[in-house]
Each structure stands twice: as structure tokens, then as C-alpha cells.
mmCIF file of C-alpha atoms in Angstrom:
data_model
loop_
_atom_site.group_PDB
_atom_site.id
_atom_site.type_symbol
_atom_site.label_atom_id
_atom_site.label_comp_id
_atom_site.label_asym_id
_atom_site.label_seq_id
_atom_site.Cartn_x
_atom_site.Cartn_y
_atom_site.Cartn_z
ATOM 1 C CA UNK A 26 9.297 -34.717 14.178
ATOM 2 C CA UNK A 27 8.134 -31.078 14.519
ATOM 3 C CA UNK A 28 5.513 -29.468 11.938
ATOM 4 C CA UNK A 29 5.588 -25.203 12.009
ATOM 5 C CA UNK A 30 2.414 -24.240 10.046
ATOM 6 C CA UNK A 31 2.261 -20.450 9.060
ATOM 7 C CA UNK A 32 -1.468 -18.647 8.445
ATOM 8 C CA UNK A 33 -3.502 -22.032 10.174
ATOM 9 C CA UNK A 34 -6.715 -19.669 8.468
ATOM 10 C CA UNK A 35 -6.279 -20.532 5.620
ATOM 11 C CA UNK A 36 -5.719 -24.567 4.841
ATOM 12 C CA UNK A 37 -8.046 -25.976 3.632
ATOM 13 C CA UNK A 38 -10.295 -29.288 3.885
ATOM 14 C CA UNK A 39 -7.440 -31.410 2.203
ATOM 15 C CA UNK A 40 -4.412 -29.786 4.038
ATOM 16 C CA UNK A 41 -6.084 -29.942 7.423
ATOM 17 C CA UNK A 42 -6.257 -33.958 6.692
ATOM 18 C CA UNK A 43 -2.895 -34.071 5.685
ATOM 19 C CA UNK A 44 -1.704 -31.948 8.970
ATOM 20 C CA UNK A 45 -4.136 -34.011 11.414
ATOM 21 C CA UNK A 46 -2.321 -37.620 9.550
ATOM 22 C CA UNK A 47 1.218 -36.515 10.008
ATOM 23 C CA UNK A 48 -0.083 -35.823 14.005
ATOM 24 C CA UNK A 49 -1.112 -39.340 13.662
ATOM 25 C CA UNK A 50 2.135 -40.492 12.808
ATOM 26 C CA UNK A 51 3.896 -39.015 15.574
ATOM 27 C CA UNK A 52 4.593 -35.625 14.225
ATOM 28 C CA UNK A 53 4.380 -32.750 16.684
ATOM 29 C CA UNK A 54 2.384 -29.547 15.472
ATOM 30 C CA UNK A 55 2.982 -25.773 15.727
ATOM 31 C CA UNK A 56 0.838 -23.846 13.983
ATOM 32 C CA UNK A 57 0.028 -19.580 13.786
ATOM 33 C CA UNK A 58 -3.378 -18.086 13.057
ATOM 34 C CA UNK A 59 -5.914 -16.017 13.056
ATOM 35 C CA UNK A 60 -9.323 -16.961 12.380
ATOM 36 C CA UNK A 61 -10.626 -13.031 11.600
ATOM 37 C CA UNK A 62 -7.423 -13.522 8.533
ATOM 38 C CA UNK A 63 -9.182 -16.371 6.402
ATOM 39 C CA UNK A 64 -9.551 -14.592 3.341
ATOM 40 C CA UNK A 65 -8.607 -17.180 1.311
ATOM 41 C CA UNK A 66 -12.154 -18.304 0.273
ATOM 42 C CA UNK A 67 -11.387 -18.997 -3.502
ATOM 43 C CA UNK A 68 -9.860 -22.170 -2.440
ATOM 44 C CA UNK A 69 -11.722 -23.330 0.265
ATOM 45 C CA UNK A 70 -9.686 -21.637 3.285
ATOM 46 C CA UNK A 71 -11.352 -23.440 6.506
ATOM 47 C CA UNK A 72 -11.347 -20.935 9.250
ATOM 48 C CA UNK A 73 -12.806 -23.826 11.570
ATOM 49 C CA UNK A 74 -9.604 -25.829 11.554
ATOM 50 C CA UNK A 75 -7.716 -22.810 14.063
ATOM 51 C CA UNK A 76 -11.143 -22.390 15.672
ATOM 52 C CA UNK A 77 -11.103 -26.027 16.734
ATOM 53 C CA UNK A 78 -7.301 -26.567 17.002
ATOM 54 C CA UNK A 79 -7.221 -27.022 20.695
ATOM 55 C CA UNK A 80 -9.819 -29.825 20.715
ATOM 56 C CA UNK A 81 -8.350 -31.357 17.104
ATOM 57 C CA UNK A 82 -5.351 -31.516 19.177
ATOM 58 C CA UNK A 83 -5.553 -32.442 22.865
ATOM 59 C CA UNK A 84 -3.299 -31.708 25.205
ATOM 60 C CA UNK A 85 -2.592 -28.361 23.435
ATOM 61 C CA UNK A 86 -1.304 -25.094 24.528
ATOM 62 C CA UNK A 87 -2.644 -22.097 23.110
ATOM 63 C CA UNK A 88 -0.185 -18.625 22.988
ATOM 64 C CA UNK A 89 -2.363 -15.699 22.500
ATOM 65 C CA UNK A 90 -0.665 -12.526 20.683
ATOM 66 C CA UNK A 91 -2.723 -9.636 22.067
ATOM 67 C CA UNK A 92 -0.832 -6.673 20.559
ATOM 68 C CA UNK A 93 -1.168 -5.856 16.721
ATOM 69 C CA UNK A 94 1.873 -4.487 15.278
ATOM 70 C CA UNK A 95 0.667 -3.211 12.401
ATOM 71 C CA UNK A 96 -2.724 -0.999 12.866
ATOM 72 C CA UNK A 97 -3.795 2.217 14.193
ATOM 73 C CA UNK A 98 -6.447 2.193 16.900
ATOM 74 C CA UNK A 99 -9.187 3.490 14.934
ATOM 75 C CA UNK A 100 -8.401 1.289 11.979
ATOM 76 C CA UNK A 101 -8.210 -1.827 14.418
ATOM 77 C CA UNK A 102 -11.047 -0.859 15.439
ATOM 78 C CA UNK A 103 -13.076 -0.813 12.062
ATOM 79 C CA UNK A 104 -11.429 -4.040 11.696
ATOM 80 C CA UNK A 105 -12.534 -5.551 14.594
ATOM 81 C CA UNK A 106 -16.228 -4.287 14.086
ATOM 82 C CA UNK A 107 -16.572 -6.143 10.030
ATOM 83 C CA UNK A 108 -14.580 -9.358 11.976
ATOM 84 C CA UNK A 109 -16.795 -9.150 14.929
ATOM 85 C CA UNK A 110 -20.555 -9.506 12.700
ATOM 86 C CA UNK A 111 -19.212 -13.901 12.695
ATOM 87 C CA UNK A 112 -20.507 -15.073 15.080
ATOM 88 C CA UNK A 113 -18.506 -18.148 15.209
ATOM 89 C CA UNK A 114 -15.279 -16.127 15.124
ATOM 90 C CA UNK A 115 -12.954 -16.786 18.677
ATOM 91 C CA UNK A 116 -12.983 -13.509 20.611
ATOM 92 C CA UNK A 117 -9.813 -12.409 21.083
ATOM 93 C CA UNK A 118 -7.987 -9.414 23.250
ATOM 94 C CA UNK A 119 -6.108 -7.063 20.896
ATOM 95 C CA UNK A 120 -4.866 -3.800 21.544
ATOM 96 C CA UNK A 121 -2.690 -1.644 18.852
ATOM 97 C CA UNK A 122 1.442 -1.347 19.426
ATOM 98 C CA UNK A 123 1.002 2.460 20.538
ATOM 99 C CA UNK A 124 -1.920 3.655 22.214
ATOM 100 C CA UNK A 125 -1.165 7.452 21.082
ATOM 101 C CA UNK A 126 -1.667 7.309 17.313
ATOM 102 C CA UNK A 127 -5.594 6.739 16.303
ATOM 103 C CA UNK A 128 -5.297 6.379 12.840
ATOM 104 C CA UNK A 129 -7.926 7.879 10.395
ATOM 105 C CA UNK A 130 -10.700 5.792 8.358
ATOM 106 C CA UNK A 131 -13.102 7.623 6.060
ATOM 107 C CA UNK A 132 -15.948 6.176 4.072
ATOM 108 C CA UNK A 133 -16.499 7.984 0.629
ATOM 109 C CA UNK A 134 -19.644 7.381 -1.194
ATOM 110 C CA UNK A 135 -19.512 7.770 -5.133
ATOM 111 C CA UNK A 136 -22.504 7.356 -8.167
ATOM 112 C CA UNK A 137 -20.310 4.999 -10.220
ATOM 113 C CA UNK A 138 -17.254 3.772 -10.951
ATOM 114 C CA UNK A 139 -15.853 6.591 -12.914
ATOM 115 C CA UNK A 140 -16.399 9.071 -10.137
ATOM 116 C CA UNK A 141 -15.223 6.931 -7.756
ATOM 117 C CA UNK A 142 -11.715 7.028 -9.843
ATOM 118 C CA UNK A 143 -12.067 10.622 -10.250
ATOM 119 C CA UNK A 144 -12.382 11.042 -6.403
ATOM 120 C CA UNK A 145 -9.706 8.601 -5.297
ATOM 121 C CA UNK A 146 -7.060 10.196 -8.084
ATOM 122 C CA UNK A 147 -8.174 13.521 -6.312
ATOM 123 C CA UNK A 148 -7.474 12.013 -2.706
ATOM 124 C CA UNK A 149 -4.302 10.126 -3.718
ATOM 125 C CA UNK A 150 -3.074 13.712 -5.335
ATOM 126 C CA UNK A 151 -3.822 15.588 -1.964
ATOM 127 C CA UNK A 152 -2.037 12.571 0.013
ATOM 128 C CA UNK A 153 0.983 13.303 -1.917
ATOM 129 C CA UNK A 154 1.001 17.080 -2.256
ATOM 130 C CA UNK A 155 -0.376 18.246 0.826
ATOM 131 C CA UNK A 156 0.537 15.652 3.463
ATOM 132 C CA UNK A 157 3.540 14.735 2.335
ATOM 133 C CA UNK A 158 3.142 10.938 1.815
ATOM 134 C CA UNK A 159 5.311 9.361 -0.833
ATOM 135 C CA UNK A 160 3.069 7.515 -3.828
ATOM 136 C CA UNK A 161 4.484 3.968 -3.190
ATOM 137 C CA UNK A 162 3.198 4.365 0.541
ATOM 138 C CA UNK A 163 0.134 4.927 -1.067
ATOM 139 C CA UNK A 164 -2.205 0.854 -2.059
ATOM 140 C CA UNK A 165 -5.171 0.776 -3.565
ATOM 141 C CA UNK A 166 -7.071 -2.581 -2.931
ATOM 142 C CA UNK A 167 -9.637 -4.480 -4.884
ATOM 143 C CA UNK A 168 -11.019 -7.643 -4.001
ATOM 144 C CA UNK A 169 -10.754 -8.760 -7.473
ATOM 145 C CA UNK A 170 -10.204 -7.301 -10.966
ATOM 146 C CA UNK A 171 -10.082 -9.579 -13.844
ATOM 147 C CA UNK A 172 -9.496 -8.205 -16.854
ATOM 148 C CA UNK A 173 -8.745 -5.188 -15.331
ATOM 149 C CA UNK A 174 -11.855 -3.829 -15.093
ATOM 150 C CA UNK A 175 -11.012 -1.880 -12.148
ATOM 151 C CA UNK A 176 -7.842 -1.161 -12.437
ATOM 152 C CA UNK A 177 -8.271 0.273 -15.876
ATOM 153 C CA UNK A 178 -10.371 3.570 -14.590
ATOM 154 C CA UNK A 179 -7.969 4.457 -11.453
ATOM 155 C CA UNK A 180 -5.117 4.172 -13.551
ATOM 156 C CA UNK A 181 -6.121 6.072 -16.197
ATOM 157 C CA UNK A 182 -7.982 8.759 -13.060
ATOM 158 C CA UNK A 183 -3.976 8.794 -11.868
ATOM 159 C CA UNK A 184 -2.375 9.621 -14.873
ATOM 160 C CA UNK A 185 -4.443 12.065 -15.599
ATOM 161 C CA UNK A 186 -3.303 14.081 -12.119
ATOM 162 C CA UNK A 187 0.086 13.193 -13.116
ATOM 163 C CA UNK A 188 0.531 10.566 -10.553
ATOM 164 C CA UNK A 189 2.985 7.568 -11.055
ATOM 165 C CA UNK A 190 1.336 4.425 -10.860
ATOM 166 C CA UNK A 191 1.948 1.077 -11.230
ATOM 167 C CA UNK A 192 -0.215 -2.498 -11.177
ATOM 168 C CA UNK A 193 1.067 -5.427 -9.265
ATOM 169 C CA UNK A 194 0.036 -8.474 -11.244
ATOM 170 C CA UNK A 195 -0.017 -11.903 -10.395
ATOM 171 C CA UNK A 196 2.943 -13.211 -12.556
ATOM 172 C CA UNK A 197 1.603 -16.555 -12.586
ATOM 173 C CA UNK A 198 -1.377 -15.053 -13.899
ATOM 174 C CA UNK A 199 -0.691 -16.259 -18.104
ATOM 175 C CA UNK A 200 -1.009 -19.571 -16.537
ATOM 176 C CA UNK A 201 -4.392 -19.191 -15.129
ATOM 177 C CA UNK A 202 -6.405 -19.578 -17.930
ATOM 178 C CA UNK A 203 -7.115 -22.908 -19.610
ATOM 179 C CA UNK A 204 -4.740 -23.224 -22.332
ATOM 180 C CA UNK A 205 -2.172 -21.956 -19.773
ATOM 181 C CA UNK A 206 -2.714 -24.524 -17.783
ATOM 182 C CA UNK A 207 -3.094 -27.339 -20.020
ATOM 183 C CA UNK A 208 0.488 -26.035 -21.683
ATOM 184 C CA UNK A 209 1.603 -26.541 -17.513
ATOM 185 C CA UNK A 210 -0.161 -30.277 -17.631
ATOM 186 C CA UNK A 211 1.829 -31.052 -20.834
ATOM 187 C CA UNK A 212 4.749 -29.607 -19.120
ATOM 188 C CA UNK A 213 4.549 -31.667 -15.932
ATOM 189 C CA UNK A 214 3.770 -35.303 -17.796
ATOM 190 C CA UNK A 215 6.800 -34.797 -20.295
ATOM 191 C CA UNK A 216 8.606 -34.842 -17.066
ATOM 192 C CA UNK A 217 7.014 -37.504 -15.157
ATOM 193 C CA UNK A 218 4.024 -39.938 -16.398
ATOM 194 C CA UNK A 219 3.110 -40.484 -13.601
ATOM 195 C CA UNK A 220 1.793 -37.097 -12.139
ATOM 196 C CA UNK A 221 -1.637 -37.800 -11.184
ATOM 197 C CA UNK A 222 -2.335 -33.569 -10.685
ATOM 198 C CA UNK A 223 -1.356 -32.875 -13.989
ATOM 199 C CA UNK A 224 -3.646 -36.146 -15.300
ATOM 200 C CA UNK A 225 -6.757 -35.325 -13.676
ATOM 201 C CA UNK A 226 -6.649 -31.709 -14.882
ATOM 202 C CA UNK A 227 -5.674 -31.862 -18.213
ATOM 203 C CA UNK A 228 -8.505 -34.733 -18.468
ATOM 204 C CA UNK A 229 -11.169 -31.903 -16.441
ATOM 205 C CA UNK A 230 -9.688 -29.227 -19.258
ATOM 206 C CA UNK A 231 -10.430 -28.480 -22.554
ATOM 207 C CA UNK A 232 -14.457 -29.440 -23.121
ATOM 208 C CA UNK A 233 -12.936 -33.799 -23.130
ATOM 209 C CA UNK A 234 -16.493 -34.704 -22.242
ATOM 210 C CA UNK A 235 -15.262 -36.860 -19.379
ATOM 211 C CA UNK A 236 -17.510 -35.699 -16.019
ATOM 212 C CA UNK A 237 -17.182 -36.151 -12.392
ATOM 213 C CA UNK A 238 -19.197 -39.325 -12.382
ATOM 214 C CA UNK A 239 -16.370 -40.747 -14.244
ATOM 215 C CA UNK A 240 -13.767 -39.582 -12.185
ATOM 216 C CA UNK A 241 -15.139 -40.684 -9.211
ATOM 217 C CA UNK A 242 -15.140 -44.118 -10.684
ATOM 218 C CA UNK A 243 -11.743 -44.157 -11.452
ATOM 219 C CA UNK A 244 -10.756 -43.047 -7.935
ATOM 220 C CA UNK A 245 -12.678 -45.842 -7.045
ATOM 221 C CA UNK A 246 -10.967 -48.171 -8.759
ATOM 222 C CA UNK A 247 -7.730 -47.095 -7.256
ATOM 223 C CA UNK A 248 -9.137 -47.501 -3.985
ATOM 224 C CA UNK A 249 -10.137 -50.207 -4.264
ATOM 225 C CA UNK A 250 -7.098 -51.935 -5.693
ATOM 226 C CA UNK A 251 -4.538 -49.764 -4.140
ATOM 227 C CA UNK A 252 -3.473 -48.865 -7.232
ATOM 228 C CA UNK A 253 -2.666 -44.700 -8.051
ATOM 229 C CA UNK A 254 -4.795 -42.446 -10.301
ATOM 230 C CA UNK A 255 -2.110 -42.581 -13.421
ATOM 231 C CA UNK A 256 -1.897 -46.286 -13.156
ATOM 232 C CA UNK A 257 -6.066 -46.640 -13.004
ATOM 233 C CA UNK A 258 -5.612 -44.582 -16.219
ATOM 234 C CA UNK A 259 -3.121 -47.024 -17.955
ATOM 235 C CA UNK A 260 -5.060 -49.604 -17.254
ATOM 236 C CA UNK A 261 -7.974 -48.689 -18.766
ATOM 237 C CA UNK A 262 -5.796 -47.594 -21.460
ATOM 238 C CA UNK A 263 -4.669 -51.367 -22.025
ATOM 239 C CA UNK A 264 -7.671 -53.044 -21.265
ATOM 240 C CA UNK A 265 -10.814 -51.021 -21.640
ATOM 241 C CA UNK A 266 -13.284 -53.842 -21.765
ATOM 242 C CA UNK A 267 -12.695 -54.584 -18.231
ATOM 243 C CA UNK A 268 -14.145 -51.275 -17.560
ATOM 244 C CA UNK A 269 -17.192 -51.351 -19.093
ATOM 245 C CA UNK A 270 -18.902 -48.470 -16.621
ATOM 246 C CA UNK A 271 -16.163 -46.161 -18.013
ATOM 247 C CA UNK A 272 -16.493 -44.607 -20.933
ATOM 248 C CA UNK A 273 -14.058 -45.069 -24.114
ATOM 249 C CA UNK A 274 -13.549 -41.818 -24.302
ATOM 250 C CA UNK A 275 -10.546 -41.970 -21.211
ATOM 251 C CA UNK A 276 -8.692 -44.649 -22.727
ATOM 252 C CA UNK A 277 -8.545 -42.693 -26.049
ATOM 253 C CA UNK A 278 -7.920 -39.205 -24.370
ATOM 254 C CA UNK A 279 -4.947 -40.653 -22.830
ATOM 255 C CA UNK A 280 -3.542 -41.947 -25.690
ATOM 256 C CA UNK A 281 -4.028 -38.617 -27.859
ATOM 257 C CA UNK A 282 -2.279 -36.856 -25.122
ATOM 258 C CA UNK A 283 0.663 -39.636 -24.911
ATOM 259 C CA UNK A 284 0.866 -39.452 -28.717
ATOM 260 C CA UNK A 285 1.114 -35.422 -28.504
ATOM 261 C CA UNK A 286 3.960 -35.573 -25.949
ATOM 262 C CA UNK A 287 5.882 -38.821 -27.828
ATOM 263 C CA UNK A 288 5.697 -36.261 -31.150
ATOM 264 C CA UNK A 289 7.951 -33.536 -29.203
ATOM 265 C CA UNK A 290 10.210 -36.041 -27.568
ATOM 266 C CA UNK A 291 12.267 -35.020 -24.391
ATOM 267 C CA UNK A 292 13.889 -31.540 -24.631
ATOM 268 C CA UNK A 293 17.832 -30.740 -24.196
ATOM 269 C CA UNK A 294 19.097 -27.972 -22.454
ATOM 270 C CA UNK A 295 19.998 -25.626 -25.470
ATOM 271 C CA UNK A 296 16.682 -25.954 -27.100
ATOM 272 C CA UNK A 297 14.468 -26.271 -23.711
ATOM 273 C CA UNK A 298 12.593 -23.136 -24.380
ATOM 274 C CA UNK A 299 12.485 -23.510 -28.167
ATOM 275 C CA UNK A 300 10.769 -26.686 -27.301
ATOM 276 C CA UNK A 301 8.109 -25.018 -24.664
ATOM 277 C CA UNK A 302 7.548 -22.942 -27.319
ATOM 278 C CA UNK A 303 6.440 -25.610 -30.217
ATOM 279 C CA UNK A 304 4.102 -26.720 -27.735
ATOM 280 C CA UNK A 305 2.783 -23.790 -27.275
ATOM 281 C CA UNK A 306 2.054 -23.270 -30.355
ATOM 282 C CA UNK A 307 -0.289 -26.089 -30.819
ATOM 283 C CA UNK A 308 -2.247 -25.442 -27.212
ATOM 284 C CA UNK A 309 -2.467 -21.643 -27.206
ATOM 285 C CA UNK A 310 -4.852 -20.376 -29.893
ATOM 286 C CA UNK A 311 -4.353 -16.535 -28.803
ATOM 287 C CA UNK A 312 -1.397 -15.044 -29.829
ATOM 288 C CA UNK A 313 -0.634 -12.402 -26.903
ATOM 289 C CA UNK A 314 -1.563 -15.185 -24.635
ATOM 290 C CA UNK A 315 0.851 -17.465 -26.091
ATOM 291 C CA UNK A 316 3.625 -14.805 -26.007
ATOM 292 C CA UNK A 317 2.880 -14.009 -21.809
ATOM 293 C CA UNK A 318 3.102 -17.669 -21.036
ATOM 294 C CA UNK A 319 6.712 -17.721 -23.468
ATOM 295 C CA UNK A 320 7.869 -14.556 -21.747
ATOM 296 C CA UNK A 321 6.653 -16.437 -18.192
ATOM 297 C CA UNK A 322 8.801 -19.557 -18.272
ATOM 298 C CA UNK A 323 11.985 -17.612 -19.567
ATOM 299 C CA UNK A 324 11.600 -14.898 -17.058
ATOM 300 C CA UNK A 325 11.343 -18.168 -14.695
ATOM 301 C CA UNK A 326 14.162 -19.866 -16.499
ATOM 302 C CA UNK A 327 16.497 -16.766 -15.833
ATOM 303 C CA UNK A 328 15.847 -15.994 -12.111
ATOM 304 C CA UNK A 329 15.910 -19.929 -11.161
ATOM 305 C CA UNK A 330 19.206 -20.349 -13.209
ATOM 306 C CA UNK A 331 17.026 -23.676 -14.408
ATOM 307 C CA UNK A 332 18.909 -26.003 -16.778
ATOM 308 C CA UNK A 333 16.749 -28.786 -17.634
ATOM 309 C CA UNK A 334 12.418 -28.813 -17.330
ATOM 310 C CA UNK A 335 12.028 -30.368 -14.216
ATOM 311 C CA UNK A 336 14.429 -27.729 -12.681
ATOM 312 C CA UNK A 337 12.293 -25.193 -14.172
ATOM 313 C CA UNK A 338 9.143 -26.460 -13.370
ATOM 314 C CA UNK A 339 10.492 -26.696 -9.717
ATOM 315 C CA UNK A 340 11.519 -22.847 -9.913
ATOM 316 C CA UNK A 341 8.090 -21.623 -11.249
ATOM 317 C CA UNK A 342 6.460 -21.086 -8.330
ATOM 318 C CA UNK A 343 9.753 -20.891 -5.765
ATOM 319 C CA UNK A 344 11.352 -18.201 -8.282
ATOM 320 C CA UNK A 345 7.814 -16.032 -8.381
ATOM 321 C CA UNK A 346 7.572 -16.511 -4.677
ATOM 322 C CA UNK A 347 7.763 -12.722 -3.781
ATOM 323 C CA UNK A 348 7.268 -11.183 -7.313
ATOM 324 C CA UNK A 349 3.342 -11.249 -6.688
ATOM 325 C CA UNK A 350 4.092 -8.112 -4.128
ATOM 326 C CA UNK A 351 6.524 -6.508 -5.551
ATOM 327 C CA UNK A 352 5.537 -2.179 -5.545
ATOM 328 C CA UNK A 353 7.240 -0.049 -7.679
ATOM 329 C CA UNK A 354 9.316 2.582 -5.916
ATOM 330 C CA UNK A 355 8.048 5.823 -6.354
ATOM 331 C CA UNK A 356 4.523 4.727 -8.135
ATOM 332 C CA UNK A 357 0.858 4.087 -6.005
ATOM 333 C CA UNK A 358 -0.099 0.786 -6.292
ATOM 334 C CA UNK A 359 -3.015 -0.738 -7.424
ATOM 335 C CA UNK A 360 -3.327 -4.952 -6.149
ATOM 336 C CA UNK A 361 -5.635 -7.104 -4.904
ATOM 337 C CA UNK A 362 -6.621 -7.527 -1.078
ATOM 338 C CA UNK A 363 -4.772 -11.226 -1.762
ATOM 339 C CA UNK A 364 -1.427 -9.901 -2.903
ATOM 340 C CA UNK A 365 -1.355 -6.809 -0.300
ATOM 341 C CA UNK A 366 -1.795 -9.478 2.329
ATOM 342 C CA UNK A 367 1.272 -8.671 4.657
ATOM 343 C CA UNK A 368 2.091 -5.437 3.642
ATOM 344 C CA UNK A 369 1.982 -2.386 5.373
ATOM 345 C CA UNK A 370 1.720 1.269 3.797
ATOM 346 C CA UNK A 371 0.559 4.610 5.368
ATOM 347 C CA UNK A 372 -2.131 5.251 3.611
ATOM 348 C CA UNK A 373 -4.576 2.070 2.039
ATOM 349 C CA UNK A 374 -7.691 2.366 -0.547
ATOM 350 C CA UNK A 375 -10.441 0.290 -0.270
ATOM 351 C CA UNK A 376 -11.971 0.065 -3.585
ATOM 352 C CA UNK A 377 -15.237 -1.469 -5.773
ATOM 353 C CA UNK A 378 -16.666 -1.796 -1.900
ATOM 354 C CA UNK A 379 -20.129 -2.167 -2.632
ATOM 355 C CA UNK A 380 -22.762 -4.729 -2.729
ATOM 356 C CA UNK A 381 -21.377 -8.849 -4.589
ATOM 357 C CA UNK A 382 -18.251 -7.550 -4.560
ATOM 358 C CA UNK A 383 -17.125 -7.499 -1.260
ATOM 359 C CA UNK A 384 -17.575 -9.703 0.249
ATOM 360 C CA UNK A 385 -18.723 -11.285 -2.397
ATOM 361 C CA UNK A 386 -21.815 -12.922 -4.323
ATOM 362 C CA UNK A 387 -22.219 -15.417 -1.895
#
């Protein structure tokens, strides 16, 4: 009867379809957000869907916050100014908690990247020592670092002053890459065939030749005779010459990966990992990988007390929830703009803030 949506900002095409249907069914919707928050870009965050809410949703009444809890003035302010250059953004009063403290903001220009973590070891050193902040109130942000390309530098910069510091990773991160997350795809069918998620992408993965002109045909199919994706795929499985726009090469991909899966059997209890692990072994091709994803599931496995594979499946991400902001006490920390999304700390680093990088090639 009544659907509370958290951070409206950042849904997405797909999930503002599903909220507007279950409204069409009867459902009654609550939703927070803040268009100036939608940060979420990598998949497809829709900041229109809280800009239109009130007219997607009519009779509607809107409940404005108009006091930020969090920020400074002078650092609401500098927020407010970057927010304010879209121009379809809703203008909205906001006025910081306590009108005393201003806050400070300083932008530091460095040559490269080095000097940059040369300079932000130095300012993280006088932080600590000389005004008396403690290192884990201490984040440094980067909009993205893969590889750790970023990270790398300031870490070593921080050492090298003697200052504790510590990376927060995304601990879903092993399953990220492609062999990761076919291993996951494998995973998800040995529990249930009929996972159309796990089809498409492990179909999409792994250079199968099959392209979106073939997909879209088999969606089509479904559509059109309200069957599901998995079942569109078993029947081209069993009859492929009634297909004849789509290619072989789906029929025989499905039955390589059914074969693959039929090989390992269903896994017991006491061997559950051991099994993961065989798997692994044929789908990973890089070793460290292979041991991150192992270390992963049994690091899942032992916080989500999970028994069987679909109970650890079901804990991945509900066990990992929080772990993606977890700071270590007593070290800075060094995350990405995504994960520090929430937290507070007294004194924030804005790194890598120059030109395709924030914010961003596009």
C-alpha cells in the first residue's frame, strides 16, 4: 500500500517505470530527494524524475527541508554555486544548521600529480599536528581511481610524512571485472535456470559474438508471445529452425554453458566453497584475481552465516551493505566521492579536480 523511496536523484529510467507502475496499481508513494545529489551518472541516475515528481504524481504534496545539517556556510555556499551553473536544477531555500560557523574552502593549484600528493601529504600533516584534527576525520575524495592510479601517489605522499592511512575499497570490487562477473552468472543459474539477469549477461560477456540486434530479437519474441527471456532462450535451444533470423550461435552458447554447470552438479553445504572454487578455476585466468573473488564469497559466507548458495548469493550484497564506507580508526582516508556519499568528516580533500575528470569526459 505505501512505497518510501530514499535518494529519488538517483533511479534511474527503469526504476522510475517500475515506481510510476506500482502508483498505477494503487500503491501510494513517498519519496526523498534532492535533485543538486544525482551523482549517480554511471548508471543512468535521472535527476528529472524528482524534478517532475509533483506533475508525475498529481495531487502531490511537496515538504521542503530548508536547513542542511551537515555543511558550513561557506562550504554550502561553494556547493550551491557548482549546483546552481544547471539550469534545469529546482531552486531551493537552504540555509546551514548554525549561522555562526563559516567553514573554510581553499582551492590549491599544483603542476602534476606528484606535487599535488606532495602538497596534500603536507596539508593533511599540518591538519593533524597543528590544528589538532584526528587523521580519520581527515577524507580524501576522487571521483574515480581504477587501478589505483590516484590513490597510489597520496598514499605513498602520506607515508612518507608518517601519516596513517588507509583505502576504502569497494569490496564488491573482484566482482567487477568480467570473469568476476561471469563466475557471479554461473553462480546465479546453478541456483535458478531461470534467471533472465544472469542469462542476458553472461550471453553480453566474454567476446560470444552475439550483438544487440540479436537480443533485441529475442526480447521480441518474448513479447510477443508472453513468454520470459530464459524460456525465449530454451526455445531456441530446442528448436532453432523456427528462428531462422537468430543466429545458431545462442542455441549453442546456451547449451555450452548448461553443459559447464551439469559438469559441477549442485553443491552441498560442506564443500560449497570448495565447489565456487573449481569453478573458478576454469573462468578466472588471473591468479590474484581468482584468489580476491575466493577470499570475497568466504568473507561473505562468514558475515551472512550462509549455509547453502542461494543463501549466500542473497547475503552478497546485504552482508557488504556498509563495508563499502567503512574508515579505519585512526588512519586518513582515501575513497571515492560515491562511497563518501553520507559521511561527514571535519576536514574533506577534493582531489584529481581538473579538466575530464570531474565532472567528467562528457
Amino acid at each position: 500500500k505505501y512505497v518510501v523511496i530514499d535518494e529519488y536523484q538517483d533511479l534511474n529510467a527503469c526504476d522510475l517505470s517500475v515506481i510510476k507502475s506500482l502508483a498505477a496499481l494503487g500503491s501510494e508513494i513517498y519519496c526523498a530527494g534532492d535533485d543538486d545529489q544525482s551523482i549517480y551518472g554511471f548508471r543512468f541516475a535521472n535527476p528529472e524524475g524528482i524534478r517532475r515528481f509533483t506533475a508525475d504524481y498529481n495531487p502531490s504534496t511537496p515538504l521542503e527541508l530548508d536547513i542542511c545539517q551537515r555543511c558550513c556556510k561557506e562550504i554550502l555556499d561553494y556547493g550551491l554555486y557548482v549546483a546552481k551553473q544547471d539550469p534545469r536544477r529546482i531552486d531551493k531555500p537552504i540555509r546551514p544548521k548554525d549561522e555562526v560557523e563559516r567553514g573554510v574552502v581553499q582551492v590549491l593549484r599544483f603542476l602534476n600529480q606528484n606535487e599535488e600528493a606532495e602538497g596534500i601529504a603536507e596539508l593533511c600533516f599540518w591538519l593533524i599536528n597543528f590544528q589538532g584534527i584526528s587523521p580519520d576525520e581527515i577524507l580524501i575524495l576522487l571521483r574515480t581511481d581504477r587501478n589505483n592510479q590516484f590513490s597510489n601517489p597520496l598514499r605513498d605522499a602520506l607515508t612518507e610524512k608518517g601519516i596513517p592511512v588507509g583505502t576504502v575499497s569497494n569490496p564488491l570490487e573482484p566482482l567487477n571485472h568480467e570473469q568476476g562477473r561471469e563466475l557471479l552468472c554461473l553462480l546465479r543459474l546453478a541456483c535458478n535456470r531461470e534467471d533472465h539477469l544472469a542469462w542476458r549477461t553472461i550471453l553480453d560477456l566474454g567476446n560470444r559474438g552475439i550483438g544487440m540486434q540479436t537480443f533485441s530479437e529475442l526480447y521480441e519474441i518474448a513479447r510477443r508471445n508472453g513468454i520470459k527471456f530464459s524460456g525465449v532462450l530454451q526455445d531456441v535451444k530446442r528448436h532453432p529452425n523456427r528462428f531462422p533470423r537468430i543466429e545458431n550461435r545462442v542455441a549453442q552458447k546456451v547449451i555450452e554453458i548448461e553443459n559447464f554447470l551439469n559438469e559441477f552438479g549442485t553443491p552441498k553445504t560442506e564443500n560449497l566453497i570448495e565447489w565456487i572454487e573449481a569453478i573458478a578455476n576454469k573462468v578466472i585466468n588471473d591468479e590474484e584475481e581468482r584468489r580476491e573473488v575466493l577470499a570475497l564469497f568466504m568473507r561473505v559466507r562468514k558475515l551472512g552465516e550462509a549455509e547453502s548458495l542461494e543463501e549466500l548469493l542473497r547475503a552478497l550484497n546485504v552482508s557488504l551493505g556498509d563495508a563499502e564506507q567503512e574508515k579505519e580508526k585512526g588512519k586518513v582516508a582515501i575513497m571515492t566521492m560515491h562511497q563518501a556519499k553520507g559521511l561527514s568528516a571535519d576536514a574533506v580533500i577534493v582531489a584529481v579536480a581538473e579538466d575530464e575528470y570531474i565532472p567528467g569526459r562528457a
